[in-house]
XYZ file of N, CA and C in Angstrom:
477
model
N 74.684 38.063 60.923
C 74.075 36.787 61.176
C 72.974 36.908 62.217
N 73.245 37.659 63.313
C 72.225 37.800 64.346
C 71.015 38.568 63.834
N 71.248 39.543 62.962
C 70.121 40.303 62.423
C 69.223 39.411 61.596
N 69.811 38.503 60.827
C 68.981 37.614 60.016
C 68.224 36.638 60.913
N 68.840 36.209 62.012
C 68.141 35.311 62.937
C 66.994 36.039 63.608
N 67.206 37.283 63.976
C 66.141 38.053 64.607
C 65.030 38.386 63.628
N 65.366 38.546 62.367
C 64.352 38.853 61.362
C 63.402 37.687 61.175
N 63.874 36.472 61.463
C 63.029 35.287 61.307
C 62.027 35.133 62.437
N 62.276 35.792 63.561
C 61.372 35.665 64.703
C 60.097 36.419 64.385
N 58.974 35.729 64.530
C 57.705 36.387 64.211
C 57.341 37.377 65.304
N 56.738 38.448 64.906
C 56.294 39.472 65.838
C 54.931 39.073 66.383
N 54.652 39.370 67.664
C 53.362 39.003 68.227
C 52.230 39.692 67.489
N 51.168 38.956 67.314
C 50.002 39.520 66.631
C 48.986 39.972 67.660
N 48.148 40.878 67.287
C 47.077 41.328 68.154
C 47.468 42.463 69.076
N 48.737 42.870 69.079
C 49.146 43.986 69.911
C 49.303 45.213 69.037
N 48.630 46.245 69.401
C 48.740 47.490 68.650
C 49.083 48.605 69.612
N 49.769 49.587 69.104
C 50.083 50.739 69.933
C 48.819 51.553 70.098
N 48.409 51.736 71.288
C 47.191 52.484 71.563
C 47.127 52.803 73.038
N 45.975 53.221 73.504
C 45.867 53.623 74.903
C 46.199 52.494 75.880
N 45.881 51.234 75.564
C 46.147 50.123 76.475
C 47.647 49.830 76.588
N 48.402 50.061 75.541
C 49.828 49.759 75.560
C 50.597 50.730 76.457
N 50.053 51.904 76.708
C 50.750 52.899 77.508
C 50.413 52.801 78.999
N 49.438 51.965 79.367
C 49.045 51.842 80.764
C 49.963 50.856 81.479
N 50.278 51.172 82.713
C 51.073 50.254 83.524
C 50.134 49.263 84.188
N 50.559 48.019 84.207
C 49.739 46.988 84.841
C 50.002 46.982 86.340
N 48.990 46.703 87.095
C 49.088 46.689 88.549
C 49.339 45.308 89.120
N 50.163 44.506 88.471
C 50.437 43.162 88.953
C 51.513 43.241 90.032
N 51.215 42.667 91.201
C 52.179 42.626 92.287
C 52.275 41.194 92.777
N 53.481 40.717 92.908
C 53.704 39.358 93.370
C 54.574 39.427 94.618
N 54.141 38.751 95.676
C 54.876 38.736 96.933
C 55.111 37.299 97.365
N 56.229 37.066 98.013
C 56.499 35.739 98.564
C 57.247 35.901 99.883
N 56.808 35.169 100.881
C 57.476 35.129 102.175
C 57.601 33.658 102.531
N 58.723 33.042 102.190
C 58.908 31.614 102.409
C 60.316 31.353 102.910
N 60.393 30.529 103.940
C 61.682 30.119 104.488
C 61.715 28.601 104.536
N 62.843 28.026 104.151
C 63.067 26.589 104.266
C 64.379 26.422 105.026
N 64.307 25.797 106.193
C 65.479 25.624 107.039
C 65.683 24.153 107.362
N 66.937 23.741 107.408
C 67.297 22.413 107.901
C 68.331 22.640 108.990
N 68.062 22.101 110.171
C 68.993 22.312 111.269
C 68.737 21.387 112.433
N 69.468 21.650 113.511
C 69.383 20.843 114.728
C 68.462 21.510 115.743
N 67.580 20.715 116.334
C 66.657 21.213 117.350
C 67.445 21.433 118.641
N 67.344 22.645 119.202
C 68.140 23.012 120.369
C 67.552 22.620 121.709
N 66.244 22.416 121.794
C 65.604 21.977 123.040
C 64.282 21.316 122.688
N 63.723 20.608 123.656
C 62.433 19.967 123.416
C 61.377 21.022 123.096
N 60.348 20.605 122.400
C 59.266 21.499 121.979
C 58.498 21.973 123.210
N 58.181 23.268 123.235
C 57.377 23.839 124.318
C 56.008 24.196 123.749
N 54.970 23.764 124.441
C 53.600 24.006 123.982
C 52.945 25.031 124.899
N 52.122 25.905 124.313
C 51.391 26.885 125.111
C 50.078 27.220 124.416
N 49.192 27.859 125.158
C 47.889 28.246 124.623
C 47.879 29.755 124.410
N 47.371 30.194 123.251
C 47.307 31.621 122.947
C 46.115 32.256 123.664
N 46.027 33.582 123.590
C 44.887 34.295 124.184
C 43.570 33.848 123.561
N 43.626 33.413 122.301
C 42.427 32.949 121.586
C 42.057 31.517 121.948
N 42.871 30.856 122.770
C 42.598 29.477 123.147
C 43.153 28.443 122.181
N 43.985 28.870 121.241
C 44.576 27.927 120.281
C 45.925 27.441 120.794
N 46.242 26.190 120.459
C 47.518 25.615 120.871
C 48.623 26.031 119.899
N 49.786 26.368 120.450
C 50.972 26.702 119.666
C 52.149 25.964 120.281
N 53.154 25.715 119.476
C 54.376 25.082 119.961
C 55.565 25.818 119.372
N 56.628 25.910 120.153
C 57.849 26.563 119.676
C 59.060 25.706 120.036
N 60.098 25.862 119.236
C 61.390 25.248 119.548
C 62.473 26.003 118.801
N 63.698 26.006 119.348
C 64.808 26.660 118.658
C 65.452 25.706 117.652
N 65.832 26.251 116.504
C 66.486 25.466 115.458
C 67.798 26.155 115.092
N 68.891 25.401 115.121
C 70.214 25.940 114.790
C 70.581 25.556 113.365
N 70.951 26.549 112.565
C 71.476 26.294 111.225
C 72.912 26.810 111.196
N 73.739 26.187 110.375
C 75.152 26.561 110.328
C 75.597 26.873 108.911
N 76.531 27.788 108.818
C 77.144 28.161 107.552
C 78.652 28.009 107.724
N 79.257 27.160 106.910
C 80.714 26.953 106.973
C 81.382 27.747 105.853
N 82.519 28.333 106.196
C 83.273 29.105 105.212
C 84.746 29.096 105.596
N 85.599 29.514 104.666
C 87.044 29.563 104.911
C 87.475 31.017 105.060
N 88.353 31.256 106.021
C 88.890 32.603 106.199
C 90.088 32.814 105.270
N 90.759 33.955 105.397
C 91.880 34.294 104.515
C 93.026 33.294 104.605
N 93.194 32.685 105.775
C 94.277 31.720 105.969
C 93.880 30.310 105.550
N 92.653 30.117 105.114
C 92.202 28.798 104.686
C 91.599 27.945 105.787
N 91.440 28.524 106.983
C 90.821 27.791 108.091
C 89.310 27.727 107.886
N 88.742 26.565 108.157
C 87.292 26.422 108.045
C 86.646 26.954 109.315
N 85.748 27.899 109.160
C 85.012 28.487 110.276
C 83.536 28.164 110.118
N 82.829 28.191 111.229
C 81.404 27.889 111.201
C 80.647 28.981 111.947
N 79.595 29.479 111.319
C 78.737 30.480 111.939
C 77.366 29.847 112.144
N 76.905 29.810 113.384
C 75.614 29.203 113.702
C 74.587 30.292 113.951
N 73.412 30.138 113.369
C 72.289 31.051 113.592
C 71.167 30.271 114.258
N 70.517 30.909 115.222
C 69.389 30.286 115.915
C 68.097 30.912 115.434
N 67.110 30.072 115.191
C 65.808 30.507 114.690
C 64.725 30.003 115.636
N 63.754 30.839 115.913
C 62.598 30.420 116.712
C 61.565 29.883 115.732
N 61.169 28.630 115.915
C 60.163 27.997 115.068
C 58.853 27.974 115.841
N 57.773 28.428 115.229
C 56.449 28.429 115.855
C 55.495 27.626 114.980
N 54.761 26.729 115.608
C 53.804 25.877 114.900
C 52.434 26.046 115.534
N 51.402 26.007 114.703
C 50.040 26.155 115.202
C 49.282 24.846 115.248
N 48.294 24.799 116.082
C 47.287 23.750 116.286
C 47.749 22.326 115.991
N 47.342 21.774 114.853
C 47.618 20.373 114.527
C 49.115 20.101 114.451
N 49.855 21.006 113.836
C 51.313 20.825 113.758
C 51.942 20.852 115.146
N 51.415 21.698 116.025
C 51.946 21.784 117.386
C 51.784 20.452 118.108
N 50.625 19.850 117.980
C 50.367 18.560 118.634
C 51.312 17.483 118.109
N 51.501 17.442 116.807
C 52.381 16.430 116.214
C 53.838 16.670 116.591
N 54.240 17.934 116.611
C 55.620 18.260 116.988
C 55.905 17.840 118.423
N 54.944 18.026 119.320
C 55.120 17.622 120.717
C 55.384 16.122 120.828
N 54.785 15.350 119.929
C 54.937 13.892 119.980
C 56.254 13.406 119.391
N 56.769 14.056 118.331
C 57.901 13.445 117.627
C 59.198 14.251 117.584
N 59.166 15.555 117.837
C 60.407 16.343 117.771
C 61.051 16.388 119.151
N 62.340 16.061 119.193
C 63.107 16.084 120.440
C 64.388 16.876 120.235
N 64.951 17.326 121.328
C 66.247 18.004 121.290
C 67.258 17.097 120.595
N 68.029 17.673 119.670
C 69.053 16.919 118.956
C 68.608 16.373 117.612
N 67.308 16.402 117.332
C 66.816 15.918 116.037
C 67.233 16.881 114.934
N 67.390 16.350 113.731
C 67.618 17.190 112.553
C 66.269 17.312 111.854
N 65.821 18.557 111.662
C 64.477 18.818 111.163
C 64.532 19.786 109.991
N 63.670 19.545 109.006
C 63.449 20.516 107.930
C 62.119 21.193 108.217
N 62.121 22.518 108.202
C 60.909 23.294 108.461
C 60.675 24.231 107.291
N 59.432 24.291 106.837
C 59.034 25.274 105.829
C 58.005 26.185 106.459
N 58.075 27.461 106.123
C 57.113 28.408 106.667
C 57.406 29.812 106.195
N 56.826 30.773 106.891
C 57.026 32.178 106.548
C 57.712 32.888 107.713
N 58.405 33.973 107.399
C 59.107 34.749 108.417
C 58.142 35.784 108.982
N 58.107 35.885 110.308
C 57.232 36.857 110.958
C 58.076 37.681 111.929
N 57.939 38.997 111.847
C 58.634 39.906 112.753
C 57.620 40.460 113.742
N 58.053 40.667 114.983
C 57.134 41.169 116.001
C 57.901 42.022 117.002
N 57.147 42.780 117.781
C 57.700 43.613 118.840
C 56.916 43.337 120.113
N 57.614 43.257 121.236
C 56.929 43.091 122.518
C 57.703 43.845 123.589
N 57.037 44.089 124.705
C 57.666 44.761 125.832
C 58.010 43.708 126.876
N 59.281 43.631 127.250
C 59.698 42.611 128.221
C 59.342 43.041 129.644
N 59.679 42.193 130.623
C 59.287 42.449 132.011
C 59.965 43.686 132.603
N 61.066 44.149 131.974
C 61.746 45.363 132.429
C 61.211 46.612 131.748
N 60.174 46.458 130.912
C 59.574 47.593 130.226
C 60.306 48.010 128.962
N 61.234 47.190 128.500
C 62.010 47.501 127.301
C 61.337 46.865 126.089
N 61.201 47.655 125.025
C 60.614 47.131 123.788
C 61.661 46.295 123.050
N 61.280 45.060 122.704
C 62.201 44.115 122.078
C 61.640 43.684 120.731
N 62.505 43.652 119.718
C 62.119 43.146 118.398
C 62.504 41.679 118.305
N 61.676 40.905 117.624
C 61.965 39.493 117.459
C 61.487 39.001 116.110
N 61.866 37.778 115.799
C 61.401 37.155 114.561
C 61.209 35.672 114.813
N 60.373 35.062 114.004
C 60.150 33.626 114.098
C 59.768 33.090 112.734
N 59.936 31.802 112.576
C 59.468 31.112 111.383
C 58.125 30.505 111.754
N 57.075 30.967 111.106
C 55.733 30.435 111.328
C 55.601 29.201 110.439
N 55.840 28.036 111.015
C 55.937 26.798 110.249
C 54.631 26.359 109.620
N 54.707 25.955 108.361
C 53.543 25.395 107.657
C 53.710 23.894 107.445
N 54.945 23.389 107.556
C 55.196 21.949 107.479
C 56.562 21.660 108.078
N 56.745 20.421 108.505
C 58.055 20.004 108.986
C 58.262 18.540 108.675
N 59.533 18.166 108.651
C 59.907 16.775 108.425
C 61.114 16.476 109.298
N 61.037 15.404 110.065
C 62.172 14.982 110.877
C 63.088 14.161 109.979
N 64.322 14.632 109.790
C 65.280 13.954 108.916
C 66.089 12.914 109.674
N 66.394 13.180 110.935
C 67.038 12.165 111.774
C 66.696 12.447 113.228
N 66.579 11.369 113.974
C 66.236 11.468 115.383
C 67.509 11.430 116.215
N 67.477 12.002 117.420
C 68.679 11.972 118.258
C 68.976 10.559 118.734
N 70.246 10.328 119.022
C 70.633 9.017 119.560
C 70.259 8.986 121.034
N 69.972 7.776 121.519
C 69.661 7.629 122.938
C 70.410 6.427 123.495
N 70.644 6.437 124.770
C 71.326 5.332 125.449
C 70.364 4.156 125.543
N 70.874 2.937 125.243
C 69.994 1.767 125.270
C 70.398 0.738 126.312
N 71.627 0.800 126.797
C 72.029 -0.159 127.821
C 73.043 0.480 128.768
N 73.432 -0.258 129.786
C 74.332 0.278 130.798
C 75.742 0.506 130.274
N 76.111 -0.156 129.177
C 77.453 -0.003 128.620
C 77.610 1.308 127.865
N 76.505 2.026 127.652
C 76.584 3.319 127.007
C 76.583 3.274 125.501
N 76.182 2.160 124.908
C 76.115 2.103 123.453
C 74.913 2.908 122.984
N 75.108 3.629 121.900
C 74.022 4.421 121.327
C 73.293 3.613 120.276
N 72.012 3.883 120.172
C 71.203 3.249 119.139
C 70.290 4.318 118.568
N 70.074 4.292 117.261
C 69.179 5.267 116.650
C 67.769 5.076 117.170
N 67.132 6.175 117.493
C 65.724 6.163 117.891
C 64.902 6.002 116.623
N 64.058 5.010 116.562
C 63.289 4.780 115.344
C 61.862 5.248 115.532
N 61.394 6.000 114.585
C 60.007 6.463 114.560
C 59.714 6.897 113.142
N 58.476 7.077 112.872
C 58.061 7.452 111.521
C 58.504 8.872 111.213
N 59.128 9.046 110.049
C 59.471 10.386 109.581
C 58.205 10.978 109.001
N 57.896 12.200 109.399
C 56.577 12.737 109.141
C 56.648 14.143 108.563
N 55.866 14.422 107.551
C 55.689 15.774 107.036
C 54.245 16.141 107.256
N 54.023 17.298 107.855
C 52.656 17.699 108.189
C 52.370 19.078 107.623
N 51.170 19.266 107.131
C 50.705 20.580 106.684
C 49.585 21.027 107.590
N 49.532 22.325 107.871
C 48.445 22.827 108.712
C 47.292 23.283 107.871
């Protein structure tokens, strides 16, 4: 039955066995993309690069929950350094606060630097290309200690 079904499939036209069919194509496809959703660990820090461009960084915590052999739910938290350039840095300074839940899209960048003790240190960061604040941290609104959601525009920005 399968042979008869395959016999009905038409063969591509225009392809002949010849010198072109034996050559390997040089097509290369690369992708470096990270999408993270997590909790902001501290307020955004802004700084100026050697080139005079503004950059902003903040730590983002993501968690993975799983069950161990005994059925206990465990949680593993990973911290990521998020780096934003120019326009995104300015916007992040205005709206991202410690405790916010943020989605960040960008690429992974690895780097090496020498610390103040002369030791070479490897690091990584997410070079953000866009972000969206999914929820803002709660803040105190009165003396009784009631929490109220901080309201502001949820924003996605591209650099």
